mmCIF file of C-alpha atoms in Angstrom:
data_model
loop_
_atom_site.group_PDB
_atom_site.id
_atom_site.type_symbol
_atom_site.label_atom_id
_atom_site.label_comp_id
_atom_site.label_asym_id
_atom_site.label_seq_id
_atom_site.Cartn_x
_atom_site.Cartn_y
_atom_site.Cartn_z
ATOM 1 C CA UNK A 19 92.827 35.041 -118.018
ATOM 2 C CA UNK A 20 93.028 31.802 -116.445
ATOM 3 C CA UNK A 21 89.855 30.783 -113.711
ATOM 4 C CA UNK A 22 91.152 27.740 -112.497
ATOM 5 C CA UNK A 23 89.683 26.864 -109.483
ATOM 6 C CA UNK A 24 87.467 29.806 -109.385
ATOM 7 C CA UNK A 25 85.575 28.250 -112.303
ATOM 8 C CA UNK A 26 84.326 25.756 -109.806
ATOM 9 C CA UNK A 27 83.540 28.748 -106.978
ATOM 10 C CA UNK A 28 81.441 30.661 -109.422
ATOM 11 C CA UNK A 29 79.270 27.574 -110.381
ATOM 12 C CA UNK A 30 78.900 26.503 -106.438
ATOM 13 C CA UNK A 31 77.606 30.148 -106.392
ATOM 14 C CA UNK A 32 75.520 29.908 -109.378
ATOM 15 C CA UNK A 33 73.965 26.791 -108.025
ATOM 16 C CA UNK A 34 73.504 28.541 -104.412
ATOM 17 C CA UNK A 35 71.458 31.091 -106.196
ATOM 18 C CA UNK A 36 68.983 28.770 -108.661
ATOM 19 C CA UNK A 37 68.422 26.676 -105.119
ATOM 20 C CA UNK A 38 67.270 29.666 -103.516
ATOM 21 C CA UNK A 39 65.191 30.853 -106.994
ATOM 22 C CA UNK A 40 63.581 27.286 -105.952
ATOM 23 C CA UNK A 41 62.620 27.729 -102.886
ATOM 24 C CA UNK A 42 61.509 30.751 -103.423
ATOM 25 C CA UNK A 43 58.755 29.767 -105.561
ATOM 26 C CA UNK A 44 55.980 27.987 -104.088
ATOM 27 C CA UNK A 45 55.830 25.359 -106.984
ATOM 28 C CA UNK A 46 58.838 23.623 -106.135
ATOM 29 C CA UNK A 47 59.328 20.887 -103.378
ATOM 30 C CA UNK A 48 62.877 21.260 -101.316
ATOM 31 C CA UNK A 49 63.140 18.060 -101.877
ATOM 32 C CA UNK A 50 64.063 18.345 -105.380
ATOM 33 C CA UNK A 51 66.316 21.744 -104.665
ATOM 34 C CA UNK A 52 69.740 19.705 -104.295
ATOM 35 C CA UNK A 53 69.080 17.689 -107.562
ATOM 36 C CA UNK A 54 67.886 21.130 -109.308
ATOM 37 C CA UNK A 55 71.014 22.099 -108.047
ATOM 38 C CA UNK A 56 72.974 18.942 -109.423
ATOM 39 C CA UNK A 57 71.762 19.428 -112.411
ATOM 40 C CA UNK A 58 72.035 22.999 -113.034
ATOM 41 C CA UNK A 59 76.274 22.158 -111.868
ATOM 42 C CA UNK A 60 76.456 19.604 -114.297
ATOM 43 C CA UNK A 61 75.758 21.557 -117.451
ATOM 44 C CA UNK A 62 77.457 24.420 -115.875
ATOM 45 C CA UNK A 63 80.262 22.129 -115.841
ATOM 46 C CA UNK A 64 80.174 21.461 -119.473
ATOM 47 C CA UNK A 65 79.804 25.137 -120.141
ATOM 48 C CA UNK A 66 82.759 25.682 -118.011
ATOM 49 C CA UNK A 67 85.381 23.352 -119.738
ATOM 50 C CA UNK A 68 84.090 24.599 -123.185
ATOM 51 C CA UNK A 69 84.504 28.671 -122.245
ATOM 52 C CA UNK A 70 87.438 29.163 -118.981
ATOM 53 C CA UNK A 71 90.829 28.724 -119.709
ATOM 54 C CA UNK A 72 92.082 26.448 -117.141
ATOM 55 C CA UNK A 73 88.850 24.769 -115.864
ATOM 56 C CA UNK A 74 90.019 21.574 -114.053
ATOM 57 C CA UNK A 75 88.410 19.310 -116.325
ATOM 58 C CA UNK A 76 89.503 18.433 -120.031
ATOM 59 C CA UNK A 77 86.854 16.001 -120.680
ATOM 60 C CA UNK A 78 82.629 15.740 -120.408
ATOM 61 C CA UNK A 79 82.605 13.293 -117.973
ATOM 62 C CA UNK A 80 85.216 15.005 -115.511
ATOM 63 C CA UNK A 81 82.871 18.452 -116.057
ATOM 64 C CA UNK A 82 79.632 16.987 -115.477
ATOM 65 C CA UNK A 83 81.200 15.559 -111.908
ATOM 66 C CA UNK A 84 82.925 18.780 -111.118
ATOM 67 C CA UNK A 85 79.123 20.647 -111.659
ATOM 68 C CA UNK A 86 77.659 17.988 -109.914
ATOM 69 C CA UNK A 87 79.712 18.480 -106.905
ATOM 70 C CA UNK A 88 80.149 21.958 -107.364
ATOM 71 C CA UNK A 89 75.558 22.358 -107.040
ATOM 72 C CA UNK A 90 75.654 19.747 -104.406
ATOM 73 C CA UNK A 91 77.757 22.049 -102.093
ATOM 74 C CA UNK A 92 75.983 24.919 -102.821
ATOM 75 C CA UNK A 93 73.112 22.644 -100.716
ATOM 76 C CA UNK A 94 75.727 21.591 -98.045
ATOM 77 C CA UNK A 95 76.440 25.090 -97.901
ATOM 78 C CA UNK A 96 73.293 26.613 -97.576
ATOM 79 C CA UNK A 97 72.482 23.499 -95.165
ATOM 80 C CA UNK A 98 75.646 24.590 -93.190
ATOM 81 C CA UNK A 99 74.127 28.308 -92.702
ATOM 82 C CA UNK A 100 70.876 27.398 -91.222
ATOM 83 C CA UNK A 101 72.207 24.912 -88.911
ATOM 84 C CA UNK A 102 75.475 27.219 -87.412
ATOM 85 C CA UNK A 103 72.628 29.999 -86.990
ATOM 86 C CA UNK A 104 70.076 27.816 -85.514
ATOM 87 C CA UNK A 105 67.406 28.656 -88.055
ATOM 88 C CA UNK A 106 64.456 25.919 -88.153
ATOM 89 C CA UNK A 107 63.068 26.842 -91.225
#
C-alpha cells in the first residue's frame, strides 16, 4: 500500500492532536505548542520514511523538514479555525 502524500496528512493530524493534548493541560505554555508540535513532526517524519512505502522523503534530513512542516501546519491550521470563526480564546 503506498501513502504517499497521505503520510504527510496523517502526521499534520497527529501533530493537530498532541497541540491540543498541550493545551489541554494546564502545565504547558501555548507558547511552546507550535515547537511541541515541530518536534513531535520531525520524528514523525523519521518514523514515516523508515515504515510508509512511498513517503516523500528518502533521506533524514528531507523527513525531519517534511515533520517539521507537517506539525507547524497543524498550528497554522488550528490558528486558521479560531480566526475564520471569530473565537478569541
Amino acid at each position: 500500500m503506498d501513502f504517499g502524500i497521505a503520510g504527510v496528512a496523517a502526521i499534520t493530524v497527529i501533530c493537530y492532536l498532541i497541540g491540543m493534548g498541550c493545551k489541554a493541560s494546564s502545565k504547558v505554555k501555548d507558547e511552546v505548542i507550535p515547537v511541541a508540535c515541530g518536534v513531535a513532526g520531525a520524528a514523525l517524519g523519521v518514523v514515516g520514511m523508515y515504515t510508509m512505502p512511498g513517503f516523500p522523503a528518502s533521506d533524514v534530513v528531507n523527513a525531519v523538514a517534511i515533520g517539521i512542516v507537517s506539525g507547524l501546519a497543524a498550528t497554522g491550521v488550528n490558528q486558521m479555525v479560531k480566526q475564520l470563526g471569530g473565537n478569541k480564546a
